[in-house]
XYZ file of C-alpha atoms in Angstrom:
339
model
C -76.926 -97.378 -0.043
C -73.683 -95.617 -0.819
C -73.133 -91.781 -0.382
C -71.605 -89.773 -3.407
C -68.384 -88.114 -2.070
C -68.599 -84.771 -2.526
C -66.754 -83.699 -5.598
C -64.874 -80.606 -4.036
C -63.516 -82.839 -1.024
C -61.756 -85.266 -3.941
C -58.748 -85.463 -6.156
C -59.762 -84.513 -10.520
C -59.184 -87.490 -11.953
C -55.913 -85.909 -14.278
C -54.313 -85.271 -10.826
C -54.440 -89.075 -9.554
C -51.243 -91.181 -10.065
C -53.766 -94.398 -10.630
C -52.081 -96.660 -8.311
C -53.403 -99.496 -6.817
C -51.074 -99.442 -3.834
C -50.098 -96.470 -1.465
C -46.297 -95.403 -3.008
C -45.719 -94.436 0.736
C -46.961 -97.204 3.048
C -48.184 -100.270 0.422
C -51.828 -100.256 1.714
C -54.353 -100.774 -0.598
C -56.105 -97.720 -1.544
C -60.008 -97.722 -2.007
C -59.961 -93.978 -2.695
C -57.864 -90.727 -3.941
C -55.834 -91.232 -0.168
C -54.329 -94.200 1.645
C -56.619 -94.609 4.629
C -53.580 -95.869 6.510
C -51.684 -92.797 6.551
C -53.437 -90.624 4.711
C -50.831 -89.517 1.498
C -52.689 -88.611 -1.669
C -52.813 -90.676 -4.732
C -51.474 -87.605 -6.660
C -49.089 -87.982 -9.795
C -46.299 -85.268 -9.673
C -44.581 -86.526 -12.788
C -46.330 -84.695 -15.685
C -45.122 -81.362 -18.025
C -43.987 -78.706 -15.533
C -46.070 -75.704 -16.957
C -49.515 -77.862 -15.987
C -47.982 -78.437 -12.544
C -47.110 -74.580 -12.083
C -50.582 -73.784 -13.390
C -52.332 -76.314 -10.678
C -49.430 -75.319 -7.874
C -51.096 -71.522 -8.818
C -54.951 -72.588 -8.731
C -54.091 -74.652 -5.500
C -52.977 -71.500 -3.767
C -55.316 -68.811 -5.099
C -58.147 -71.054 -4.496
C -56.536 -71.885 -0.682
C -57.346 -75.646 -1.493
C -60.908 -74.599 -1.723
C -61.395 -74.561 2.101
C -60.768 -71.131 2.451
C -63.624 -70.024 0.178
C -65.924 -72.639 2.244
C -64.944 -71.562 5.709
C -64.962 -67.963 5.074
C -68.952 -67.525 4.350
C -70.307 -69.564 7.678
C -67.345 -67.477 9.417
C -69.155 -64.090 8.154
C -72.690 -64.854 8.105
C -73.849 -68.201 9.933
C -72.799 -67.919 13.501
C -71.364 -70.713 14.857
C -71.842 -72.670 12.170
C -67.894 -73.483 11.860
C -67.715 -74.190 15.544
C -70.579 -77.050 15.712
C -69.339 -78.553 12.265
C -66.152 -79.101 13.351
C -67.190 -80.503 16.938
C -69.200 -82.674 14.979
C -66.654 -84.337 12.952
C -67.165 -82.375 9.734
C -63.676 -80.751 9.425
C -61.825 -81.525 6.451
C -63.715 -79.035 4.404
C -62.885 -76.398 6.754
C -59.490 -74.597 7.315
C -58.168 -75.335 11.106
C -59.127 -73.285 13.594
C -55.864 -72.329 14.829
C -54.582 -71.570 11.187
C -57.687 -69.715 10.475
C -56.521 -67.594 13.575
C -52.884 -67.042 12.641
C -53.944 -66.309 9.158
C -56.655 -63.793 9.991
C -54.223 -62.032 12.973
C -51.597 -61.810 10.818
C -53.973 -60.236 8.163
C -55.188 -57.896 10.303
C -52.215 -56.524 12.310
C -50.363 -56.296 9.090
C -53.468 -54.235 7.627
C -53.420 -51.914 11.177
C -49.462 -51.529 10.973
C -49.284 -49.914 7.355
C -52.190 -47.973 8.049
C -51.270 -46.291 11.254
C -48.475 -44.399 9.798
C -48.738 -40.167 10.900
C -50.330 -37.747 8.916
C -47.496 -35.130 8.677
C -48.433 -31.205 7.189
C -45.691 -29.189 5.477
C -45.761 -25.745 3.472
C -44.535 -25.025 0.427
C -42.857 -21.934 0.917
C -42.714 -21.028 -2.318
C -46.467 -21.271 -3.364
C -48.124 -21.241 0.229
C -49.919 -24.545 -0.802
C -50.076 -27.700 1.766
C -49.126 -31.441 1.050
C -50.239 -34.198 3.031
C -47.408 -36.600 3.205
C -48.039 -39.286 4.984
C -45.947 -42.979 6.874
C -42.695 -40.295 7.628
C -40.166 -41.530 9.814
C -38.923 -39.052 12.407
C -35.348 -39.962 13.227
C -34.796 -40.408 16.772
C -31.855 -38.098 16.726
C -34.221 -35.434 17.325
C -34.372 -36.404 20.885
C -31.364 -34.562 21.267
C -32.862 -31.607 20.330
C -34.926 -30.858 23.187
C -34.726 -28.226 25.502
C -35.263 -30.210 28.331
C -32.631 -29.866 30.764
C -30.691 -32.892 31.351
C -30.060 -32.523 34.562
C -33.961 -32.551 35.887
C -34.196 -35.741 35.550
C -36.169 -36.663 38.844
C -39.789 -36.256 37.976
C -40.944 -39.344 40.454
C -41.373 -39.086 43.990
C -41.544 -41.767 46.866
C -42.016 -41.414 50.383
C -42.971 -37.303 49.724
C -39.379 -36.819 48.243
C -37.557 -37.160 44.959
C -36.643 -40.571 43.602
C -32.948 -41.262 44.014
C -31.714 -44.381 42.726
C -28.988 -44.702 46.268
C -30.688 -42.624 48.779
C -34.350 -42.639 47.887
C -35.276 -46.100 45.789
C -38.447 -47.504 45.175
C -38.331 -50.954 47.377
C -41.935 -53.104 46.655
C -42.426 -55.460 49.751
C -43.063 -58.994 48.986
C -40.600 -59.336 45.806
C -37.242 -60.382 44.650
C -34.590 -58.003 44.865
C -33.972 -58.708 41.297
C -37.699 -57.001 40.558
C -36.980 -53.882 42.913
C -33.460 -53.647 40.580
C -35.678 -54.409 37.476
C -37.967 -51.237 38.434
C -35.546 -49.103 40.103
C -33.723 -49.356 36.331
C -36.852 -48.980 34.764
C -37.656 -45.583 36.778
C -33.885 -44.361 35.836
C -34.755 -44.838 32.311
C -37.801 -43.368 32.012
C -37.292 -39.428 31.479
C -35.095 -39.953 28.567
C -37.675 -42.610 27.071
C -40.493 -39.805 27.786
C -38.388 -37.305 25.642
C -37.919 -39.384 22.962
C -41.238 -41.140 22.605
C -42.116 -37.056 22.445
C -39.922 -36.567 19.731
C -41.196 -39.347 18.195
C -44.763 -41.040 18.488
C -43.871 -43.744 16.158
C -41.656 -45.323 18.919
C -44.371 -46.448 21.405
C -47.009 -47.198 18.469
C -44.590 -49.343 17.030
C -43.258 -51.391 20.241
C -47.028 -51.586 20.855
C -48.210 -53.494 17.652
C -45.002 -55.472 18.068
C -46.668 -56.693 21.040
C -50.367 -56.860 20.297
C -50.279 -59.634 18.385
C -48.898 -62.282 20.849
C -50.721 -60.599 23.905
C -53.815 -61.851 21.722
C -52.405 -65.491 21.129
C -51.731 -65.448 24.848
C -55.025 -64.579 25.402
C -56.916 -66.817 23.724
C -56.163 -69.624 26.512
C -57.676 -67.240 28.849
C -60.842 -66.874 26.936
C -61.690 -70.339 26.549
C -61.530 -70.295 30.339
C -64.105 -67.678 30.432
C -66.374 -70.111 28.125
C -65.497 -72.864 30.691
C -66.220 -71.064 33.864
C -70.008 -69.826 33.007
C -70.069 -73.200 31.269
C -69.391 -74.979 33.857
C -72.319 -77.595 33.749
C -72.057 -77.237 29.594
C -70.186 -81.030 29.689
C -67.652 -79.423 27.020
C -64.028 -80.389 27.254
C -61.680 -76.910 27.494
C -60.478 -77.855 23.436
C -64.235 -77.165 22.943
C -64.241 -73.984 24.444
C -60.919 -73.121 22.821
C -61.896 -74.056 19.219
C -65.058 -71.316 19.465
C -62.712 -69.238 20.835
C -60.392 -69.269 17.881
C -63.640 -68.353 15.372
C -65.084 -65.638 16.817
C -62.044 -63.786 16.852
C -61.278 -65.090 13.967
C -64.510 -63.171 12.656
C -63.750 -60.357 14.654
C -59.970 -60.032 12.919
C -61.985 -60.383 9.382
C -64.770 -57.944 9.926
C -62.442 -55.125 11.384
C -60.651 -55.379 8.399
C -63.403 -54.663 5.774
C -63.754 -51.667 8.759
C -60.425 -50.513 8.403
C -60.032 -50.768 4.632
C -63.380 -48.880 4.374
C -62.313 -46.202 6.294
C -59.009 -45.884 4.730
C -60.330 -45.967 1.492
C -62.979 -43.544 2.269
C -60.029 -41.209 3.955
C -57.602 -41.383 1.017
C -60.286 -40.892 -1.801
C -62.479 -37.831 0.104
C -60.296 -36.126 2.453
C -63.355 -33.527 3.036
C -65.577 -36.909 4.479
C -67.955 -36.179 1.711
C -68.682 -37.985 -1.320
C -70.602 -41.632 -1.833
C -67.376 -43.802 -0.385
C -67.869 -41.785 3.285
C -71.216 -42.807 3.219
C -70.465 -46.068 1.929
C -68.038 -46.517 4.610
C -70.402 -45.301 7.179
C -72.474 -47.838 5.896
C -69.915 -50.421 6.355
C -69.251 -49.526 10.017
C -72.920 -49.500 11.050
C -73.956 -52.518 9.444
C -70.759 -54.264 10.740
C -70.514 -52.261 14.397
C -74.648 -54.328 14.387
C -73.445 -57.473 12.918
C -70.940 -58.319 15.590
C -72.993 -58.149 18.721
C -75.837 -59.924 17.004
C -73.387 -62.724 15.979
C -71.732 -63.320 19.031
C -74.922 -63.752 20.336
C -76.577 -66.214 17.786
C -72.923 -68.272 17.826
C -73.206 -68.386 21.396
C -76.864 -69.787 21.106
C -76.017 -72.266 18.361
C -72.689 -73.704 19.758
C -73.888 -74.245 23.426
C -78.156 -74.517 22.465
C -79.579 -73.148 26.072
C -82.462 -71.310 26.218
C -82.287 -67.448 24.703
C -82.725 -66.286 28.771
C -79.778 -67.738 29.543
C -78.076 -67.616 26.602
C -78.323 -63.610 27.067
C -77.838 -63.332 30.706
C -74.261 -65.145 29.995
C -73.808 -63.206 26.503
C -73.382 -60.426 29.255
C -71.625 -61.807 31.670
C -68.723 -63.095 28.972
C -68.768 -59.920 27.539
C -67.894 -57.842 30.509
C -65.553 -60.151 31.880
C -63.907 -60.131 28.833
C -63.788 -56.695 28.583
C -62.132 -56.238 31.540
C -59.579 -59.519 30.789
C -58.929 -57.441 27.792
C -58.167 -53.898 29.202
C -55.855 -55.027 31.509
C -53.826 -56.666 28.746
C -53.970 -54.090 26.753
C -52.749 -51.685 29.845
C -49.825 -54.521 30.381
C -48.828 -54.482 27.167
C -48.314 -50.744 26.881
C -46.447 -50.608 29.667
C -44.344 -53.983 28.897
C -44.118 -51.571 25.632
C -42.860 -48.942 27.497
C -40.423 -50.375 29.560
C -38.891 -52.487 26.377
C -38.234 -49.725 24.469
């Protein structure tokens, strides 16, 4: 009995080139792609406009994957994860693409959002305007009335820092490192005065960072999944590919968060009005959601009992809060010291 190939996983029949033959390898086809290595059967020859109108539904429609990955991602917990360990992949977007796409999304969405709110007067009607994503220049560092000469705020072995007579020596290290920090501490009142001058400085080396301290991460998380599932019998891609969904979910959610917010912010300054309590809405229904679907994708991608499933839903989550604060603690000072 033959299976019907489900019609959003083929090629329409006015997009097939109708050959017999792969135009890439010669293999025989016996469907819309050569089995052999795997080109498409397409026809790119036809009136320009109808390939710039299919180029355009190809990308707005993300090859239809992206509309079928994003409702299990959102509301059927680990749903993506066991389909794809199962074999059932093409429909989906990658993992890792999903990842980059939805982390690029999202620190993108946090970066133009961040930007100060600055107030100024009017002088001549006494009125206020919010103004807001103004860039301080740096020049007013130099503007400060800090005194150039105190610049030894540090203090080692009960007396000031002193780069000749007084340095900071770490046992156990290359000399390079104690150089490295010894620079570093040199460095660091004039960095203090200007990241009080301007804010922006730190914020921005900071999300600069972020985003590969999470892609570094994620290694470390699957080993998390590996270590309390130990006796799971899951290879470490396994534990990886779950890995890249839930925080996959996690990028996606926090940004209906953060655009609720924002929106609610712009449109009723006063936090009053039907889009504040929409918002609030958003963020308790969502700030419930998350918990709730870690948990169930936990259950449904490694299917122990709830006991267990719970006792390690714990476990994860504290040791990956504390994986996670130290990052973030490394990467603000990594921040700090690059700037």
């Amino acid at each position: 009995m033959s299976v019907e190939p489900e019609k959003s996983l083929t090629i329409a029949d006015n997009r097939l080139a109708g050959s017999s033959q792969c135009m890439n390898c010669g293999t025989e086809l016996q469907g819309p792609f050569c089995h052999y290595c795997g080109q498409p059967d397409k026809n790119f020859m036809r009136f320009f406009p109808v390939l710039l109108r299919e180029l355009l539904e190809d990308f707005l429609d993300f090859d239809s994957r992206f509309m079928r990955t994003i409702k299990p991602l959102l509301f059927k917990p680990g749903k993506l994860t066991r389909d794809y360990l199962d074999g059932r992949r093409f429909r989906y977007v990658p993992p890792l693409r999903l990842y980059i796409f939805s982390s690029i999304a999202f620190f993108f969405l946090v970066t133009i959002l961040s930007g100060d709110w600055v107030t100024i007067t009017d002088g001549s009607s006494g009125d206020e305007e919010v103004i807001t994503a103004i860039e301080i220049g740096t020049e007013e560092a130099n503007e400060t009335n800090e005194d150039p000469d105190d610049e030894n705020i540090f203090t080692f072995n009960d007396k000031p820092w002193d780069r000749e007579t007084n340095p900071l020596i770490i046992p156990m290290v290359p000399e390079w490192v104690n150089e490295w920090v010894n620079d570093e501490i040199a460095e660091s009142p004039q960095k203090g005065r200007e990241i009080e001058a301007n804010p922006d400085l730190m914020r921005d080396k900071v999300f600069e960072l972020l985003p590969a301290m999470m892609f570094v991460l994620l290694p470390l998380v699957a080993l998390l999944f590996k270590f309390w599932y130990l006796f799971a019998g899951k290879y470490y891609i396994e534990h990886l590919i779950y890995a890249l969904h839930i925080h996959s979910f996690l990028f996606v959610v926090l940004m209906f968060m953060i655009l609720a917010n924002s929106l609610a912010g712009w449109q009723e300054p006063s936090e009053e009005g039907p889009i504040t309590t929409a918002a609030t809405w958003v963020n308790v229904i969502a700030g419930t959601w998350i918990p709730v679907y870690l948990l169930l994708s936990l259950k449904s991608v490694y299917q122990q009992g709830w006991g267990m499933t719970i006792l390690k839903f714990s476990c994860i989550g504290i040791s990956y809060l504390m994986l996670l604060t130290i990052a973030t603690t490394f990467v603000a000072l990594l921040g700090f010291v690059l700037l």
